PDB file of C-alpha atoms in Angstrom:
ATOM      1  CA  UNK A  23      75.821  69.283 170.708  1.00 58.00           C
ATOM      2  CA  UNK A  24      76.616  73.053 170.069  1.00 75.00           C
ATOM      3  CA  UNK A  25      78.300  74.918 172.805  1.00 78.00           C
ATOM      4  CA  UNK A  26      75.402  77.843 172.664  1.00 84.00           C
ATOM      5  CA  UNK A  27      72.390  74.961 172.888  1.00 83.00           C
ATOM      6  CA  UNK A  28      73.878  74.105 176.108  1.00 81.00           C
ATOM      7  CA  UNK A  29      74.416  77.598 177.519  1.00 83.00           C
ATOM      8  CA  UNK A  30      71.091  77.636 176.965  1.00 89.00           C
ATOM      9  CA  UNK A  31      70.048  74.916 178.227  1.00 86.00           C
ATOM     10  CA  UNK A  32      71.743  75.626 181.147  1.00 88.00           C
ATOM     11  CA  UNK A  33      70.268  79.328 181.782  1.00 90.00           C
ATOM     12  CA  UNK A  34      66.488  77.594 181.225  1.00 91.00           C
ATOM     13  CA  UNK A  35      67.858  75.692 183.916  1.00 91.00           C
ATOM     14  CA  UNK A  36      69.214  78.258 186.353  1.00 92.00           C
ATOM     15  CA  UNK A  37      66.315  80.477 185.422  1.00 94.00           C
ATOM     16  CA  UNK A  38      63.659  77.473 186.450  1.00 94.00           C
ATOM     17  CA  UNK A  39      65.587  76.895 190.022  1.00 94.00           C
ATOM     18  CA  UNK A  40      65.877  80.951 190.482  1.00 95.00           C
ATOM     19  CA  UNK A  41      61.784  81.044 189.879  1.00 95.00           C
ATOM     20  CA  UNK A  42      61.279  78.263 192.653  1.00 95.00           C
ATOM     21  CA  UNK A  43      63.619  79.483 194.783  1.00 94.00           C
ATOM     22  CA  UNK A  44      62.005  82.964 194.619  1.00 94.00           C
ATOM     23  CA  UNK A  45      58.554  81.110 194.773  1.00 94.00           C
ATOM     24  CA  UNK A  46      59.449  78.672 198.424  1.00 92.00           C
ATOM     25  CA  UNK A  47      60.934  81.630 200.089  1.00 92.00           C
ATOM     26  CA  UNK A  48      57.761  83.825 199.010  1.00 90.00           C
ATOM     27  CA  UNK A  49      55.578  81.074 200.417  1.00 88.00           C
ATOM     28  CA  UNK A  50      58.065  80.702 203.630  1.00 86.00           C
ATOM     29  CA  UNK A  51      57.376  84.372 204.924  1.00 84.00           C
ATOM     30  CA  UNK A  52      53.991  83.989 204.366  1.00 81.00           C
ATOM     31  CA  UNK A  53      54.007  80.794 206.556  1.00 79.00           C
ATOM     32  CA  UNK A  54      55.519  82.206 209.355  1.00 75.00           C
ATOM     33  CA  UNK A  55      53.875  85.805 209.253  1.00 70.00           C
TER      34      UNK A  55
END
């Protein structure tokens, strides 16, 4: 497997648990607000 597939496999990645990181803490303020 080519070094640069996984780099980008692994950005996807980070990118993915980033966006529902972003979107739980978004929907915890608006929970306790």
């Amino acid at each position: 497997m080519p070094v640069n597939v996984m780099a980008k496999n692994y950005t996807f990645t980070y990118q993915l648990l980033d966006i529902i990181h972003l979107t739980y803490t978004f929907c915890g303020i608006n929970y306790l607000s």
